[in-house]
Coordinates of C-alpha atoms in Angstrom, one line a residue:
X21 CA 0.0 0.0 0.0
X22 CA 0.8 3.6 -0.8
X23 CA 2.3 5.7 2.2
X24 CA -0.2 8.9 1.9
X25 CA 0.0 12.7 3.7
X26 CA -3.4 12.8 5.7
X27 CA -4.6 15.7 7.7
X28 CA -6.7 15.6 10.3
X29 CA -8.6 19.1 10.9
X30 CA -9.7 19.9 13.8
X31 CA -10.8 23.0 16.3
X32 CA -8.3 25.4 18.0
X33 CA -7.2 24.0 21.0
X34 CA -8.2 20.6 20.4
X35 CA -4.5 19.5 18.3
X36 CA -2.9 17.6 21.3
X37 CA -6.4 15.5 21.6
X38 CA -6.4 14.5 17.9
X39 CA -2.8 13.8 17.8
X40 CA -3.1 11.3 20.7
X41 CA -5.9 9.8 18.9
X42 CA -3.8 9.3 15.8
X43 CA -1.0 7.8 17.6
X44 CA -3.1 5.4 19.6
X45 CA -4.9 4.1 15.9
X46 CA -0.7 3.2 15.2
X47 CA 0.5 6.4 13.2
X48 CA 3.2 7.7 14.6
X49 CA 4.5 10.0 11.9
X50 CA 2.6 12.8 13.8
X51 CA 3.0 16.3 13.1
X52 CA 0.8 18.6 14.8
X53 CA 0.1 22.1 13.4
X54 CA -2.4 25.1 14.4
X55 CA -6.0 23.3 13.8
X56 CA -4.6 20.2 12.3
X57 CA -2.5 17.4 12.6
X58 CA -0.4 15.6 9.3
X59 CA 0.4 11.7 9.6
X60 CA 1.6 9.1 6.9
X61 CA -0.6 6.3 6.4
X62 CA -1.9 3.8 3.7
X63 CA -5.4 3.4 2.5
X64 CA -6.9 1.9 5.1
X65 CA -5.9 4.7 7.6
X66 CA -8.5 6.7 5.8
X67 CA -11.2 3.9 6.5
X68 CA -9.5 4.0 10.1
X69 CA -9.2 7.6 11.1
X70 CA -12.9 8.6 10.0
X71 CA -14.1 5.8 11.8
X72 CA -12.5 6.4 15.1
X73 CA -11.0 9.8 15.4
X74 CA -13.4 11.3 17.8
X75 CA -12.3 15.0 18.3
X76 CA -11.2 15.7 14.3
X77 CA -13.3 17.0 11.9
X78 CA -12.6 15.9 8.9
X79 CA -9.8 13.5 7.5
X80 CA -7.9 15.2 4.3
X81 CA -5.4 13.8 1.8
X82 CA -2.8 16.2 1.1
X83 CA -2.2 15.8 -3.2
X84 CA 0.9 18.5 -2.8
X85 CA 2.3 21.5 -1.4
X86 CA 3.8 25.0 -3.4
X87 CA 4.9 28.2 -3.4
X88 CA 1.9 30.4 -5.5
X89 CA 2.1 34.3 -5.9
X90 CA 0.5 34.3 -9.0
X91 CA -2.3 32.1 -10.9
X92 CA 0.8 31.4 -13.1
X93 CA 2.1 29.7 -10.5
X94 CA -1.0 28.0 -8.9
X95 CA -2.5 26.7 -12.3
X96 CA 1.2 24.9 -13.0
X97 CA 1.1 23.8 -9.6
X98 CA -1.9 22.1 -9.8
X99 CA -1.9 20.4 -12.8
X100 CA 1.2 18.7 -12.4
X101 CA -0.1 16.7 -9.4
X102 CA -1.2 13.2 -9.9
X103 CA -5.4 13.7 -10.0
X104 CA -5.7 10.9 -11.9
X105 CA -4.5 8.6 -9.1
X106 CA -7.6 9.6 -7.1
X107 CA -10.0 10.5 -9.5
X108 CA -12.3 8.7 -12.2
X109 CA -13.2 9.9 -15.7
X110 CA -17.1 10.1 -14.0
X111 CA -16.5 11.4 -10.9
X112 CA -17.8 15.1 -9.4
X113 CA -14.8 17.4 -8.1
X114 CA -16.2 20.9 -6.9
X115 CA -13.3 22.8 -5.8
X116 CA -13.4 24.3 -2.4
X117 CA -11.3 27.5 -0.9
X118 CA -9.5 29.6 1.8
X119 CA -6.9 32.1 1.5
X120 CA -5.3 33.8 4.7
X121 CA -1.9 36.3 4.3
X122 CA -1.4 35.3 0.7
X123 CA -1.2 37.7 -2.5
X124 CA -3.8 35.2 -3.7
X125 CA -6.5 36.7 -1.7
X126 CA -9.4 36.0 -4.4
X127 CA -11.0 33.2 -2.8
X128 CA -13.2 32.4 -5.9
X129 CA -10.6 33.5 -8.5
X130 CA -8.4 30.9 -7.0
X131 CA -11.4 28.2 -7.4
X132 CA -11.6 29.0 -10.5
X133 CA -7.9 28.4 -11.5
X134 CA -7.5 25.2 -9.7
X135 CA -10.5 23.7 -11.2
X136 CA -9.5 24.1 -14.6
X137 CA -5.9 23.0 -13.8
X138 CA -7.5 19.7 -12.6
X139 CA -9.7 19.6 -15.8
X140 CA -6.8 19.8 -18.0
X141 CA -4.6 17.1 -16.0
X142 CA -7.4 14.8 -16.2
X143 CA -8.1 15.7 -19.9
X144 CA -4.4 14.5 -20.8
X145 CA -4.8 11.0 -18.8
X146 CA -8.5 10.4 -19.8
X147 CA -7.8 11.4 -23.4
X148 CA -11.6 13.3 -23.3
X149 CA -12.6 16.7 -23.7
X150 CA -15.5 16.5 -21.4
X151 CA -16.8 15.2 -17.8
X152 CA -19.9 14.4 -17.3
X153 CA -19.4 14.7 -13.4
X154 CA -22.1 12.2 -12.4
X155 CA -20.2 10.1 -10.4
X156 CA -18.9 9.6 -6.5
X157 CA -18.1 13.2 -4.8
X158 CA -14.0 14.6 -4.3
X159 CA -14.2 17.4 -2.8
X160 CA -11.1 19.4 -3.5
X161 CA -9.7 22.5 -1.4
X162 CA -7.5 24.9 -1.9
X163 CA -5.7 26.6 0.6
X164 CA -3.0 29.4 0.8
X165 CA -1.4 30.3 4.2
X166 CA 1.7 32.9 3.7
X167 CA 1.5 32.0 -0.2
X168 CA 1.8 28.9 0.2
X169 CA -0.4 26.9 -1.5
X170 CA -1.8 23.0 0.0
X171 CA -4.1 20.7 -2.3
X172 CA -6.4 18.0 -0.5
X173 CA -9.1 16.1 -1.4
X174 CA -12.0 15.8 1.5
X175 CA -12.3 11.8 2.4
X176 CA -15.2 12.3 4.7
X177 CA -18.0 14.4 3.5
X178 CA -20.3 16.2 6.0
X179 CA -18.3 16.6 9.3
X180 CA -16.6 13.9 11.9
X181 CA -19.1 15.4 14.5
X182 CA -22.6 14.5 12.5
X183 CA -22.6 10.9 14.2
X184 CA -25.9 9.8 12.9
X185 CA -27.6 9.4 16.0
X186 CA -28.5 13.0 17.2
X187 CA -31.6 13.3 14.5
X188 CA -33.1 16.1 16.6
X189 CA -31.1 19.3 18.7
X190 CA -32.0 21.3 21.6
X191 CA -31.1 24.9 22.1
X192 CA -27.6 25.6 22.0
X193 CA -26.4 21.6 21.3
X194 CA -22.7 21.4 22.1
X195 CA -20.7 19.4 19.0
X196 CA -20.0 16.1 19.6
X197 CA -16.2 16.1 19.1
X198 CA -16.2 19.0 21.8
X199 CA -18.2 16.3 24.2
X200 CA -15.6 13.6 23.2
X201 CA -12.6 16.3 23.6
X202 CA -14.1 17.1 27.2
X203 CA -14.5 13.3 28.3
X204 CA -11.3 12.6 26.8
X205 CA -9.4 15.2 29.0
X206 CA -11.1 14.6 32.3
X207 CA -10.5 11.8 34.5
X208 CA -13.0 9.9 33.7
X209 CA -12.8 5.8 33.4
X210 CA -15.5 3.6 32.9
X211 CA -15.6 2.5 36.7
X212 CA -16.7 6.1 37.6
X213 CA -19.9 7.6 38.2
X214 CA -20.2 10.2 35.5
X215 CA -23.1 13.4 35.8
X216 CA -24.4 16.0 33.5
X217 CA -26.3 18.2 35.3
X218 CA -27.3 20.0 32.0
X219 CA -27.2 17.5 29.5
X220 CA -29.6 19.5 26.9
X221 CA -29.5 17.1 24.0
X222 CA -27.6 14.3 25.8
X223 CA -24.3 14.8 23.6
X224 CA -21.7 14.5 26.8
X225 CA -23.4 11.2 28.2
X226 CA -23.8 9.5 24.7
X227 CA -19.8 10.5 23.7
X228 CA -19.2 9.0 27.3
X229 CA -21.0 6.1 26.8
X230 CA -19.2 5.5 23.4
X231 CA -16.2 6.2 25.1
X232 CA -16.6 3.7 27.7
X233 CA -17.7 1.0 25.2
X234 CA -15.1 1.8 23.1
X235 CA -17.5 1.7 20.4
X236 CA -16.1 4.0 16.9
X237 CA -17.8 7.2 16.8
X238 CA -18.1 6.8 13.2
X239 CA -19.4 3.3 12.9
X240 CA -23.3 4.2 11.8
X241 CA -22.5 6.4 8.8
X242 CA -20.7 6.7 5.8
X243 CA -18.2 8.5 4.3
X244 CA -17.4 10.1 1.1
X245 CA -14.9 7.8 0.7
X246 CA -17.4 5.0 0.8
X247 CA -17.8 5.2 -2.8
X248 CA -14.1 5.8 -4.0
X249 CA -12.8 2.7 -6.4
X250 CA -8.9 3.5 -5.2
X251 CA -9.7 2.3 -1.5
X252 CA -12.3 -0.4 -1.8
X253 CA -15.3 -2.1 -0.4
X254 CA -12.8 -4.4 1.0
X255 CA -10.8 -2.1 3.2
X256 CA -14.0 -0.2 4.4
X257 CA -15.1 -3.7 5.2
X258 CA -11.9 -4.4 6.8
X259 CA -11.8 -1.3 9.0
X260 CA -15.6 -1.5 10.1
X261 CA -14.8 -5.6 11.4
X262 CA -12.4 -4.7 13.4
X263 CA -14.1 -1.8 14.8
X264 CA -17.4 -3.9 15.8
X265 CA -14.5 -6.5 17.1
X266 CA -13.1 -3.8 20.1
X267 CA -16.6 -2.7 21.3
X268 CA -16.8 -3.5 24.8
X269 CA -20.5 -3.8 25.9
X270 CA -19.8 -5.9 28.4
X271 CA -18.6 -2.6 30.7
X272 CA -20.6 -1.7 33.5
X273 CA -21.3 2.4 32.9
X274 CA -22.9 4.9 35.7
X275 CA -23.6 7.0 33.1
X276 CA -26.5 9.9 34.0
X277 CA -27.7 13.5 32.3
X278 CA -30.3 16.0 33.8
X279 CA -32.0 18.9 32.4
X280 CA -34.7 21.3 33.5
X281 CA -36.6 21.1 30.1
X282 CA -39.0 17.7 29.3
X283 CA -38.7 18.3 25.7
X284 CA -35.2 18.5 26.1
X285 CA -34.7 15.0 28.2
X286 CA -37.5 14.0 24.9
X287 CA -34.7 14.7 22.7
X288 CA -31.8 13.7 24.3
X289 CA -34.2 10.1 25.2
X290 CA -34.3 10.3 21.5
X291 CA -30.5 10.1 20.3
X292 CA -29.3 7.5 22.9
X293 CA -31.9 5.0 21.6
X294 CA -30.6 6.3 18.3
X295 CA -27.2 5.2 19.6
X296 CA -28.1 2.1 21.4
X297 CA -27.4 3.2 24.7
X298 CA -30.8 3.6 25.8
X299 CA -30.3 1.2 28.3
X300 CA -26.8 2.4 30.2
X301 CA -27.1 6.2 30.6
X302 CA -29.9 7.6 33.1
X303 CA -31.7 10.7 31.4
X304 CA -34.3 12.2 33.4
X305 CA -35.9 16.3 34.3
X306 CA -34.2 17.9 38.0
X307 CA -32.7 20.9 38.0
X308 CA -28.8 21.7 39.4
X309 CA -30.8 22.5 42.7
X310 CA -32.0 19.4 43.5
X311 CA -28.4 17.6 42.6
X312 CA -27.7 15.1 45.3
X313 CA -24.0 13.7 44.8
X314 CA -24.0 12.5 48.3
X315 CA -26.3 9.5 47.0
X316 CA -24.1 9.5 43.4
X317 CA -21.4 7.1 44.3
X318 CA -17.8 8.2 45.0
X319 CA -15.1 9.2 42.6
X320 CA -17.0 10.5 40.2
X321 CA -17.0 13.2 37.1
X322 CA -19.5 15.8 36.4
X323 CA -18.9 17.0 32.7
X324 CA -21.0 19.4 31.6
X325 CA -21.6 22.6 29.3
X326 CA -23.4 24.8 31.5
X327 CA -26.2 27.3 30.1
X328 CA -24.3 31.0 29.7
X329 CA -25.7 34.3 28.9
X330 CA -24.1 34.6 25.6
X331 CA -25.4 31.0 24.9
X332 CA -28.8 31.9 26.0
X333 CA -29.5 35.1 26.1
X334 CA -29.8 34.9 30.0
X335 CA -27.0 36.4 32.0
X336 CA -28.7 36.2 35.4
X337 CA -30.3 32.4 35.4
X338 CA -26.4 31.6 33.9
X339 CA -25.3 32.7 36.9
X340 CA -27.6 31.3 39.0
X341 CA -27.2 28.2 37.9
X342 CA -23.1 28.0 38.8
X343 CA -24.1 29.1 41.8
X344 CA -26.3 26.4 42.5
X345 CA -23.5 23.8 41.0
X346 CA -21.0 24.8 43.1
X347 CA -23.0 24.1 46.0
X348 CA -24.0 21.0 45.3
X349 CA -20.2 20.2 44.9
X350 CA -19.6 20.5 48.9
X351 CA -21.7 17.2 49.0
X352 CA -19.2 15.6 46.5
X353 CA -15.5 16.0 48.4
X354 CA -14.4 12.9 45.5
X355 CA -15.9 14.2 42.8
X356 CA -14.2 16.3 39.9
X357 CA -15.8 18.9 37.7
X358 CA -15.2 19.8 34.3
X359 CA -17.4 22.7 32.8
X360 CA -17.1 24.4 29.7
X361 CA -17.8 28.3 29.6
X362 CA -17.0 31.3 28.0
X363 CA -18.2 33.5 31.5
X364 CA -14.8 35.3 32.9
X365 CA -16.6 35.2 36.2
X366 CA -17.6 31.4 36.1
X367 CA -14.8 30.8 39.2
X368 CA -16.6 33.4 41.1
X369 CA -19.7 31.9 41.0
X370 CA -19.0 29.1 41.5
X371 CA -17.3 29.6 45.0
X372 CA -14.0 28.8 44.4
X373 CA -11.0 28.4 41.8
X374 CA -10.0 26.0 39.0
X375 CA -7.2 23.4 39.3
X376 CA -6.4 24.2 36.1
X377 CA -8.3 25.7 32.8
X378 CA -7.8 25.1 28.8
X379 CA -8.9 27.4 26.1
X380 CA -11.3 25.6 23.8
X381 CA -13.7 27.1 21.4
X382 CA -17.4 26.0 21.4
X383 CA -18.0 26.7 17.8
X384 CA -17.1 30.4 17.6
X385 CA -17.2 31.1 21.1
X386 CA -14.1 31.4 22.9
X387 CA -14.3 29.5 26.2
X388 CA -12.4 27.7 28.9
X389 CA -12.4 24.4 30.6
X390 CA -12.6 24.6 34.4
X391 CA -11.4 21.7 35.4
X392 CA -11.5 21.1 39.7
X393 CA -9.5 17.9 40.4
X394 CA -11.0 15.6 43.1
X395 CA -8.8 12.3 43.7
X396 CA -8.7 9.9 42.1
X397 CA -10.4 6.5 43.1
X398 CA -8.0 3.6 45.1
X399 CA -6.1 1.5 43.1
X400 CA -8.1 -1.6 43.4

């Protein structure tokens, strides 16, 4: 097999996370870069990495990198990489783009150029003058950072975090590779109690759940790539067995998510009978208030995204409710806490200081993770 450049994108702030996952699939040719991270594999780490990678968004193979101050040079560029290894005489390539601190700064114009250059390398190896473009979907994107140009070819379609199982949202839904990320950098285990006091659509539970089962985030849905002759039935085939192989649903999970809402706890219901989980994870209408970790177990994790003013349009029930979680906390000496929130004040209100915080962005929104470290459970 073919040793490829892939690229995983991902969120600011969420590089180290990604990386870690790529190096615990077997890739160790790791390179991490500002909202991405570049590894060597084959063609079955494509069928790999969109199936487990967690906390990426998309999985990208990297055709070639240039130097491009002109359309002169971006055109040559272009057309002398090797299209033809990826792409059929019937396939559809639109041509995506992205342009930041380049003289190339016409997004469109640069399109425009790349697509023809592809049209004209595939023209010479096809020996045809037209495409029909009715075939499987390469998405192509163009992107020039510092005039540097970078050529992919999108092998997942719509994004890492559309599992398949959340049909329906709540208000403000946090992503599912930010509820991954956030499970992934507590200390949560499987053994441990784990709480989301406001669990909205039930996104942090369900990632936990999957988590704890070990179960591939990406296992119910498909891929762009599905379709592409170069990889195969067989390897997708290959990829998904072994996947099915390493679920563990033999774990015991203590696994539960409140909310204040009934059509909320409806939804959330919903997507973790979607995800077969129905069963493990406790889902049910209390607010913060009447949190009672004292009754909980010991040991464990609450991991939440906590409603906030610019979230909600609410600036004193935000409040409020911090208030009300840090008190509940002085039932739960073992427990840890790890809340997501963009609120400079979110310490204050809730009574006391972070062991530590990390800058994370919940879609646009700057935020960090307050993260108050309880012990951690004897060694058995």
């Amino acid at each position: 097999m073919t040793a490829l450049q892939l690229i995983a994108t991902c969120p600011m702030g969420l590089e180290a996370i990604v990386a870690r996952e790529v190096r615990d699939l077997g890739y160790t040719d790791v390179q991490v870069e500002n909202g991405k991270i570049r590894f060597k594999g084959d063609e079955l780490a494509i069928c790999r990495a969109n199936l487990w990678l967690r906390t990426a968004d998309r999985i990208l193979i990297e055709m070639g990198r240039f130097e491009a101050t002109t359309f002169e040079d971006l055109f040559e560029g272009t057309k002398a990489l090797p299209w033809a290894d990826w792409i059929p005489s019937d396939a559809e390539f639109p041509v995506e783009g992205r342009s930041h601190k380049s003289q190339l700064s016409s997004v469109p114009a640069c399109q425009g150029i790349v697509k023809k250059a592809v049209v004209e390398s595939l023209k010479q190896h096809y020996q045809t003058s037209w495409f029909e473009e009715t075939g499987p979907r390469y998405v192509i994107e163009v992107a020039l950072l510092n005039n540097l140009a970078t050529l992919t070819i999108d092998t997942t379609g719509p994004s890492l975090h559309k599992r398949g199982y959340r049909k329906l949202v709540a208000e403000a839904p946090i992503k599912e590779t930010m509820a991954a990320a956030m499970v992934l950098l507590s200390r949560w285990t499987p053994g441990r109690p784990l709480v989301d006091p406001f669990c909205g659509s039930g996104t942090i539970p369900i990632e936990a759940a999957m988590i704890g089962w070990n179960i591939a985030p990406g296992l119910r849905r498909k891929f762009s790539a599905d379709h592409w002759d170069r990889i195969g039935a067989d390897r997708w085939d290959e990829a998904r067995d072994e996947a099915y192989d390493l679920v563990r649903d033999d774990q015991p999970l203590d696994i539960s998510g409140y909310d204040i809402d009934p059509e909320t706890i409806d939804i959330a219901l919903a997507a973790a009978k979607s995800a077969g989980l129905a069963k493990e994870i406790r889902l049910s209408v209390a607010p913060v208030a009447k949190l009672n970790l004292e009754n909980a177990g010991k040991y464990g994790c609450i991991i939440t995204n906590p409603p906030y003013g610019e979230r909600l349009g609410d600036d004193k029930e935000a409040e409020k409710v911090i208030r009300q979680l840090g008190r509940a906390m002085l039932w739960g000496s073992t427990w840890s806490v790890f809340a997501i929130s963009p609120d400079k004040q979110f310490e204050h209100f809730f009574g006391r200081n972070a062991d530590k915080k990390r800058k994370l962005f919940n879609g646009r929104i700057e935020c960090n993770l307050y993260q108050y470290l309880g012990p951690l459970p004897p060694r058995s």
